[in-house]
XYZ file of C-alpha atoms in Angstrom:
582
model
C 0.000 0.000 0.000
C 2.735 2.465 0.970
C 4.626 1.722 -2.247
C 1.517 2.416 -4.301
C 0.886 5.675 -2.426
C 4.461 6.734 -3.190
C 3.877 6.043 -6.878
C 0.753 8.193 -6.848
C 2.481 11.022 -4.974
C 5.379 10.945 -7.441
C 2.930 11.074 -10.330
C 1.174 14.003 -8.648
C 4.405 15.968 -8.282
C 5.544 15.208 -11.820
C 2.154 16.249 -13.187
C 2.226 19.564 -11.348
C 5.874 20.432 -11.935
C 6.207 19.002 -15.421
C 2.817 19.783 -16.948
C 0.614 22.140 -14.960
C 3.200 24.677 -13.824
C 4.606 25.258 -17.361
C 1.056 25.710 -18.645
C 0.373 28.239 -15.884
C 3.550 30.099 -16.778
C 2.502 30.200 -20.427
C -0.729 31.892 -19.314
C 1.145 34.514 -17.297
C 0.586 32.816 -13.924
C 3.982 32.522 -12.288
C 5.082 30.851 -9.053
C 8.242 32.794 -8.345
C 11.262 31.481 -6.440
C 13.111 33.906 -4.120
C 16.164 34.046 -6.403
C 14.024 35.335 -9.285
C 12.495 38.408 -7.641
C 13.013 41.939 -8.910
C 14.095 44.811 -6.674
C 10.506 46.065 -6.505
C 9.235 42.633 -5.530
C 11.933 42.267 -2.879
C 10.865 45.567 -1.324
C 7.245 44.429 -1.362
C 8.152 41.112 0.272
C 10.261 42.817 2.917
C 7.303 45.001 3.876
C 4.885 42.062 3.746
C 7.145 39.965 5.931
C 7.703 42.718 8.503
C 4.100 43.895 8.788
C 2.025 40.772 8.109
C 4.038 37.598 8.389
C 6.567 38.056 11.178
C 3.971 38.854 13.881
C 2.275 35.464 13.412
C 5.422 33.324 13.141
C 6.739 31.334 16.086
C 10.105 29.586 15.711
C 10.237 26.528 17.963
C 13.633 25.205 19.002
C 14.379 21.497 18.915
C 16.177 21.187 22.237
C 16.941 18.097 24.340
C 15.704 19.985 27.392
C 12.305 20.726 25.878
C 9.468 18.606 24.486
C 9.706 18.187 20.744
C 7.619 20.900 19.023
C 4.106 19.862 18.102
C 3.683 19.428 14.345
C 0.046 19.863 13.362
C -1.797 17.372 11.200
C -1.178 18.078 7.497
C 0.230 21.515 8.335
C 3.264 22.504 6.243
C 6.313 23.390 8.321
C 9.899 24.468 7.779
C 12.669 22.698 9.640
C 15.649 25.043 9.863
C 19.323 24.270 10.574
C 21.126 27.096 12.401
C 24.680 27.840 13.506
C 25.565 30.671 15.914
C 27.476 33.375 14.097
C 29.034 34.768 17.296
C 29.495 33.447 20.855
C 26.530 34.033 23.171
C 25.694 33.422 26.811
C 22.354 32.066 25.635
C 22.545 28.589 24.160
C 21.329 28.468 20.550
C 19.648 25.330 19.268
C 20.988 24.003 15.982
C 17.533 22.961 14.801
C 14.252 24.850 14.739
C 10.742 24.369 13.391
C 8.449 27.072 11.995
C 4.810 26.387 11.235
C 3.740 27.912 7.933
C 0.602 29.906 8.882
C -1.410 28.941 5.799
C -4.567 28.646 7.913
C -4.569 32.391 8.600
C -2.626 33.807 5.639
C -2.764 32.984 1.927
C -0.463 30.141 0.912
C 0.187 32.071 -2.312
C 1.396 35.644 -1.770
C 0.520 37.939 -4.696
C 3.438 40.104 -5.861
C 3.469 43.262 -7.989
C 4.576 42.763 -11.574
C 5.108 45.594 -14.080
C 4.396 43.323 -17.060
C 0.880 42.479 -15.908
C 1.583 38.858 -15.100
C -0.080 37.161 -12.134
C 2.936 36.541 -9.924
C 2.837 34.627 -6.645
C 5.309 33.271 -4.156
C 4.683 30.399 -1.787
C 4.325 31.532 1.810
C 7.115 29.174 2.896
C 9.448 30.717 0.314
C 8.727 34.179 1.715
C 9.671 32.851 5.151
C 12.804 31.194 3.768
C 13.877 34.457 2.184
C 13.719 36.222 5.555
C 15.008 33.550 7.942
C 18.050 35.667 8.924
C 15.625 38.284 10.262
C 13.985 35.662 12.456
C 17.242 34.223 13.796
C 18.902 37.616 14.325
C 21.957 37.169 12.181
C 22.812 33.580 13.098
C 23.879 31.505 10.138
C 20.960 29.702 8.513
C 22.530 26.599 7.010
C 19.463 25.058 5.412
C 15.675 24.997 5.507
C 13.390 22.236 4.330
C 9.641 21.832 4.008
C 8.046 18.954 5.900
C 4.477 17.883 6.539
C 3.198 15.398 9.101
C -0.001 13.406 8.733
C -1.585 12.196 11.954
C -4.093 9.462 12.693
C -7.462 11.196 12.305
C -9.644 8.358 13.567
C -11.889 9.405 16.417
C -11.163 7.381 19.539
C -14.037 7.629 22.002
C -14.489 6.268 25.484
C -17.588 5.498 27.441
C -20.989 4.199 26.445
C -23.848 5.625 24.422
C -25.208 7.457 27.440
C -22.349 9.980 27.240
C -21.708 9.854 23.506
C -21.733 13.632 23.050
C -19.134 14.251 25.757
C -17.022 11.348 24.561
C -16.940 12.619 20.978
C -16.178 16.168 22.125
C -13.158 14.793 23.976
C -12.180 12.704 20.967
C -12.293 15.737 18.683
C -10.083 17.702 21.075
C -7.599 14.830 21.256
C -7.531 14.251 17.488
C -4.945 17.004 17.025
C -2.596 14.864 19.124
C -3.161 11.758 17.016
C -0.255 9.440 16.327
C 1.953 10.517 13.428
C 1.538 8.104 10.513
C 3.393 9.850 7.667
C 6.181 12.357 7.144
C 6.522 14.149 3.810
C 9.800 15.948 3.226
C 11.694 17.525 0.383
C 14.442 15.602 -1.316
C 17.351 17.601 0.129
C 16.571 17.016 3.814
C 19.718 15.693 5.489
C 19.826 12.151 6.813
C 20.632 13.437 10.337
C 17.523 15.626 10.489
C 15.458 12.845 8.947
C 16.656 10.470 11.666
C 15.787 13.034 14.363
C 12.275 13.447 12.987
C 11.798 9.685 12.723
C 12.811 9.248 16.337
C 10.783 12.136 17.751
C 7.644 11.277 15.760
C 8.049 7.536 16.426
C 7.881 6.706 12.738
C 9.514 3.924 10.757
C 11.347 4.366 7.428
C 8.240 3.022 5.659
C 6.368 6.115 6.860
C 8.667 8.517 4.991
C 7.543 10.070 1.719
C 10.074 12.083 -0.252
C 8.662 14.888 -2.366
C 9.851 17.665 -4.593
C 9.314 21.144 -3.278
C 5.555 21.519 -2.923
C 3.177 19.771 -0.527
C -0.515 20.199 0.287
C -1.770 20.416 -3.292
C -5.268 21.087 -1.961
C -4.051 24.635 -1.253
C -4.093 25.216 -5.018
C -7.792 25.956 -4.537
C -6.592 29.226 -2.956
C -4.705 30.080 -6.140
C -7.762 29.275 -8.233
C -9.908 31.569 -6.087
C -7.358 34.392 -6.225
C -7.305 34.541 -10.027
C -10.057 36.352 -11.889
C -9.429 34.688 -15.245
C -12.734 33.478 -16.708
C -11.033 32.169 -19.848
C -9.184 29.555 -17.788
C -12.092 28.519 -15.595
C -15.203 26.466 -16.109
C -18.058 28.479 -17.501
C -20.453 29.307 -14.650
C -23.460 27.011 -14.490
C -25.956 28.810 -12.259
C -28.276 26.315 -10.561
C -31.757 26.372 -12.010
C -35.008 26.812 -10.062
C -37.254 23.788 -9.679
C -40.065 24.329 -12.227
C -42.771 22.717 -10.094
C -41.972 25.052 -7.196
C -41.867 28.112 -9.447
C -45.305 27.437 -10.924
C -47.156 26.736 -7.686
C -48.540 29.202 -5.162
C -46.436 27.590 -2.420
C -44.215 24.583 -1.930
C -47.000 22.506 -0.341
C -49.291 22.992 -3.321
C -46.482 21.928 -5.644
C -45.763 18.708 -3.751
C -49.462 17.854 -3.383
C -49.790 18.117 -7.166
C -47.249 15.348 -7.660
C -43.847 14.010 -6.697
C -40.945 16.360 -7.437
C -37.433 15.182 -8.317
C -34.469 17.523 -7.876
C -31.017 16.956 -9.334
C -28.323 18.941 -7.545
C -26.290 20.971 -8.285
C -28.144 21.556 -11.558
C -31.270 22.360 -9.540
C -30.730 24.908 -6.819
C -30.192 23.479 -3.344
C -32.400 26.307 -2.124
C -35.325 24.029 -2.989
C -34.328 21.925 0.022
C -33.593 24.808 2.374
C -36.862 26.432 1.312
C -38.752 23.252 2.244
C -37.437 23.468 5.818
C -37.522 27.262 5.981
C -41.177 27.488 4.926
C -42.095 24.685 7.301
C -40.452 26.632 10.129
C -42.696 29.690 9.665
C -45.912 28.120 8.342
C -48.604 28.325 11.077
C -50.164 25.107 9.757
C -47.008 23.046 10.254
C -47.103 21.112 13.505
C -43.899 19.083 13.432
C -40.597 18.637 11.604
C -38.424 15.545 11.876
C -35.050 15.396 10.181
C -31.724 13.587 10.002
C -28.524 15.635 9.837
C -25.292 13.877 8.874
C -22.953 16.665 7.763
C -23.924 20.140 8.965
C -22.075 23.229 7.782
C -21.111 25.722 10.524
C -23.538 28.360 9.176
C -26.178 25.876 8.019
C -29.382 27.647 6.884
C -31.237 24.381 7.452
C -30.131 24.196 11.079
C -31.015 27.879 11.485
C -34.485 27.129 10.091
C -34.919 24.262 12.553
C -34.074 26.620 15.403
C -36.638 29.091 14.057
C -39.194 26.288 13.932
C -38.661 25.529 17.625
C -38.962 29.204 18.484
C -42.235 29.281 16.534
C -43.672 26.484 18.635
C -43.220 23.530 16.258
C -42.377 20.056 17.490
C -38.873 19.610 16.105
C -37.001 16.328 16.268
C -33.493 16.137 14.853
C -31.222 13.141 14.656
C -27.691 14.550 14.542
C -24.978 12.085 13.623
C -22.108 13.064 15.884
C -19.613 10.730 14.221
C -19.675 12.213 10.697
C -15.942 12.168 10.018
C -14.332 15.652 10.164
C -17.714 17.333 10.657
C -18.035 16.375 14.317
C -17.378 19.867 15.664
C -20.063 21.581 13.577
C -22.521 18.786 14.335
C -21.845 19.033 18.069
C -22.333 22.809 18.056
C -25.660 22.531 16.264
C -26.789 19.659 18.478
C -26.186 21.783 21.575
C -27.772 24.878 19.992
C -30.923 23.012 18.998
C -31.159 21.338 22.407
C -30.852 24.693 24.142
C -33.836 26.155 22.263
C -35.980 23.099 22.957
C -35.646 20.724 20.003
C -35.674 16.984 20.599
C -32.122 16.038 19.635
C -31.068 12.406 19.453
C -27.822 10.815 18.363
C -28.854 7.543 16.788
C -28.325 3.953 17.798
C -25.179 2.691 19.487
C -22.727 1.086 17.091
C -24.383 2.498 13.965
C -23.864 5.714 12.042
C -27.102 7.247 10.826
C -26.291 8.041 7.205
C -29.792 8.175 5.695
C -31.142 11.537 4.543
C -34.795 12.173 5.315
C -37.071 15.010 6.392
C -40.724 14.735 7.433
C -43.038 17.743 7.782
C -46.466 17.276 9.381
C -48.988 19.931 8.339
C -52.585 20.566 9.408
C -54.803 20.976 6.343
C -58.548 21.265 5.797
C -58.923 17.527 5.196
C -56.725 16.518 8.128
C -53.021 16.017 8.749
C -50.801 15.618 5.723
C -47.195 14.472 5.745
C -44.674 15.981 3.344
C -41.457 14.068 2.778
C -38.021 14.718 1.396
C -35.621 11.822 0.835
C -32.186 12.207 -0.706
C -28.958 10.572 -1.751
C -26.830 13.433 -0.380
C -26.394 15.495 2.745
C -28.415 18.456 3.983
C -25.391 20.666 3.417
C -25.524 23.831 1.329
C -21.807 23.787 0.538
C -21.700 20.243 -0.827
C -25.108 20.785 -2.421
C -23.373 23.122 -4.852
C -20.681 20.680 -5.981
C -22.029 17.147 -5.369
C -24.223 15.440 -7.936
C -27.174 14.157 -5.890
C -30.876 13.435 -6.241
C -33.732 14.280 -3.915
C -37.405 13.356 -3.940
C -40.268 15.440 -2.531
C -43.549 13.593 -2.046
C -46.776 13.789 -0.060
C -47.874 10.213 -0.772
C -49.444 8.723 2.340
C -47.380 5.560 1.989
C -44.113 7.513 2.115
C -45.390 9.538 5.062
C -46.147 6.337 6.959
C -42.708 4.974 6.112
C -40.890 8.065 7.358
C -42.997 8.145 10.524
C -41.950 4.557 11.213
C -38.336 5.352 10.335
C -38.132 8.246 12.779
C -39.813 6.184 15.497
C -37.128 3.574 14.936
C -34.359 6.178 15.082
C -35.594 8.175 18.064
C -37.539 5.635 20.085
C -35.474 2.581 19.155
C -38.648 0.776 18.161
C -38.333 -2.516 16.342
C -38.161 -2.187 12.559
C -41.340 -3.149 10.759
C -42.191 -3.727 7.156
C -42.188 -0.548 5.105
C -44.323 0.232 2.094
C -41.337 1.401 0.080
C -38.128 1.742 2.055
C -35.285 -0.731 2.165
C -33.392 -0.247 5.413
C -29.805 -1.021 6.330
C -28.573 -2.804 8.298
C -31.715 -4.955 8.364
C -32.870 -5.667 4.818
C -31.179 -3.438 2.235
C -28.630 -6.032 1.141
C -31.281 -8.764 0.981
C -33.570 -6.466 -0.997
C -30.830 -5.826 -3.546
C -30.002 -9.532 -3.773
C -33.672 -10.306 -4.396
C -33.813 -7.798 -7.241
C -30.569 -9.015 -8.833
C -31.841 -12.596 -8.722
C -35.165 -11.488 -10.184
C -33.318 -10.117 -13.220
C -31.409 -13.394 -13.511
C -34.719 -15.289 -13.510
C -36.006 -13.045 -16.306
C -32.868 -13.766 -18.332
C -33.113 -17.524 -17.830
C -36.732 -17.381 -19.001
C -35.593 -15.724 -22.222
C -36.870 -12.273 -21.333
C -34.919 -9.027 -21.560
C -33.018 -8.388 -18.332
C -30.907 -5.410 -17.367
C -29.371 -3.786 -14.311
C -27.879 -0.297 -14.182
C -26.350 0.676 -10.855
C -24.616 3.958 -10.069
C -22.716 4.354 -6.816
C -19.547 5.654 -5.197
C -18.089 2.302 -4.190
C -18.677 -1.393 -4.920
C -16.969 -3.591 -2.343
C -19.590 -5.947 -0.868
C -18.592 -9.532 -1.667
C -22.089 -10.990 -1.630
C -23.510 -8.396 -4.012
C -20.509 -8.795 -6.327
C -21.033 -12.552 -6.443
C -24.730 -12.058 -7.174
C -23.830 -9.736 -10.056
C -21.424 -12.351 -11.412
C -24.173 -14.994 -11.296
C -26.666 -12.655 -12.968
C -24.171 -11.829 -15.701
C -23.643 -15.468 -16.577
C -27.411 -16.029 -16.470
C -27.704 -13.494 -19.291
C -28.385 -10.184 -17.534
C -26.850 -7.126 -19.167
C -25.251 -5.117 -16.360
C -23.902 -1.570 -16.512
C -22.190 -0.168 -13.437
C -21.168 3.458 -12.884
C -18.736 3.384 -9.957
C -16.854 6.583 -9.199
C -14.494 5.180 -6.580
C -13.434 1.770 -5.311
C -14.657 -1.157 -7.404
C -13.722 -4.695 -6.342
C -15.715 -6.332 -9.136
C -13.731 -7.538 -12.174
C -15.732 -6.812 -15.331
C -15.620 -8.516 -18.727
C -14.026 -11.762 -17.532
C -15.236 -14.669 -19.733
C -17.264 -17.162 -17.754
C -17.494 -14.829 -14.760
C -18.612 -11.322 -15.708
C -18.786 -11.297 -19.493
C -21.911 -9.109 -19.574
C -20.768 -6.577 -16.981
C -19.429 -3.184 -18.024
C -18.011 -0.753 -15.456
C -17.261 2.916 -16.030
C -16.049 5.632 -13.679
C -16.742 9.345 -14.095
C -14.779 12.042 -12.276
C -15.754 15.505 -13.453
C -16.463 19.063 -12.384
C -19.108 17.927 -9.906
C -18.553 14.997 -7.568
C -20.793 12.136 -8.674
C -22.465 11.197 -5.397
C -25.945 9.906 -6.253
C -26.761 6.231 -5.807
C -29.232 5.018 -8.439
C -30.269 1.391 -8.982
C -32.322 0.379 -12.029
C -33.841 -3.077 -12.486
C -35.683 -3.743 -15.747
C -38.053 -6.308 -14.188
C -39.907 -7.171 -17.377
C -42.579 -4.548 -17.998
C -42.370 -3.178 -14.427
C -39.066 -1.342 -14.242
C -37.932 -0.371 -10.753
C -35.876 2.715 -9.955
C -34.307 3.026 -6.509
C -32.411 5.977 -5.066
C -30.293 5.427 -1.977
C -28.001 6.959 0.603
C -25.893 3.777 0.602
C -23.086 2.423 -1.515
C -22.665 -1.319 -1.997
C -20.085 -1.612 0.760
C -20.118 -3.554 4.057
C -19.797 -0.354 6.085
C -23.008 0.998 4.504
C -24.950 -2.249 4.555
C -23.878 -3.499 8.001
C -22.697 -0.580 10.138
C -24.901 2.324 9.107
C -28.570 3.210 9.070
C -29.275 3.719 5.366
C -32.342 3.780 3.160
C -33.151 3.054 -0.450
C -36.433 4.383 -1.803
C -38.269 4.059 -5.117
C -39.152 6.663 -7.712
C -42.779 5.809 -8.527
C -43.897 8.586 -10.874
C -43.388 7.484 -14.529
C -42.284 10.959 -15.618
C -39.663 11.097 -12.890
C -38.554 7.563 -13.739
C -37.878 8.788 -17.267
C -35.755 11.619 -15.858
C -33.714 9.174 -13.780
C -33.235 6.894 -16.780
C -32.008 9.863 -18.829
C -29.408 10.659 -16.175
C -28.126 7.083 -16.346
C -28.102 6.912 -20.142
C -26.284 10.250 -20.459
C -23.547 9.009 -18.150
C -23.288 5.643 -19.899
C -22.839 7.493 -23.206
C -20.099 9.799 -21.851
C -17.035 10.053 -24.097
C -15.424 13.035 -22.374
C -14.784 12.179 -18.721
C -15.751 8.504 -18.483
C -13.169 5.759 -18.084
C -13.834 2.093 -18.690
C -12.617 -0.164 -15.883
C -10.826 -3.227 -17.237
C -10.681 -6.742 -15.822
C -7.283 -6.091 -14.183
C -8.453 -2.920 -12.404
C -6.783 -0.516 -14.825
C -8.827 1.992 -16.787
C -8.901 3.554 -20.244
C -10.600 6.674 -21.506
C -13.735 6.126 -23.529
C -13.566 7.924 -26.866
């Protein structure tokens, strides 16, 4: 695994340095090295360093009499070798560490350029250029960029009765996680490397040599800093949902028929509006909702707070263990509890990953339940870049299903049969197996049989074996798997009728869609779950059908468009490699 990661990191560096950076330079976007600055740029950098950078820098000595400096997770640092230039009564350490403050200052410092180019210097190079000012004239022998990766798993103690406190403690302790990787530039001396290995308790297998630049994710900062429309994707403003635009209000629109939304092509405001209008509508009695990843300024969470303040019964299941979103989730859980919402944290040992919202509204003919079910999170930020599907419906059968689902989640009632939902970890895998076998039976009987399944990951052994059996029974199977795929397609006698493609594009393909031809009664399922053991065994997930024929056609079009892709799609081969589809 480590060897393969090294290969990928090398390829990443070669791609950036050998391909991307020359193309940027050709477009007048220059990453300048300190030795290449003009006099004007040097004066600018001197002022920038003195006024902006120096006040936030803290050199930390590596001294046998002191604890080794803390190196933050995935935070670029400089390790600096120093030699006293003159005798001093104060002992001077020969080694020092400086954190590069890229969390509070831009990683790419914009420089003036008389030719009109877009010139930047890496923040660490600005620091390097001015190290003598930090070390007051001592000889700076060398400086090297390093970056430590720490174990980010959340280690909690205690039982479910104190889950919130336990996770809060785990989040605080995460910053002190065990070091698992050290990235360093190629010129770092063996002595310093040995010191870092010893202090970080790493083995040689944990070392990853790089070339100059780490933390490529910071390139998003450079992208944001450049106002160059010709080099960027053409803006695709999200479109309003036609059914909601035509109707007098959102409730009228949903009563008129099921509504399918495809984000980010449809505005995510359709979802926030659903909760926002429920929060202020005098006829709404109750809102029940799952929250898996909550943004710090979530308009949905704000609307739920408003709903409580307006006297609604609000029940929210907040998943505290959503990886890297724990802090925001904890803050909103406490905020909603403080204003009077019923906040629960799910069932012990299971992450609640399903996405569902139930609104109960008093109408002239009695109570009506409005439902929203989705493949993606209730998160405005990801709603603008993740490709997901959501379904609005007021069908009684869906309302009964969501009522039962929330009773199961909040009251820990026993699961019962649903009208429409397939639930993990109880029956989702079995429901998928049943449908795969049904297609195989159609094929054996000489009828047309087809499966199209779109997901993020395909790992589950049982489902893979069922797909193999269906393929050899005569079922035509198309899989769209963005990430990990453990199935081997196009192997004679095993998977000869299975085709797998992967699409990675401008928007992250995140929707899970499962199509089963089923003779004349095609079935379309949307789901929060991938076909992976973690989803099917260790999470609460749902799959739900699209029943409206018009919406089924829309879902089928989404699948067929992706299967016909010749721009971003790659075909996965039997050995796990991939080729572009032309």
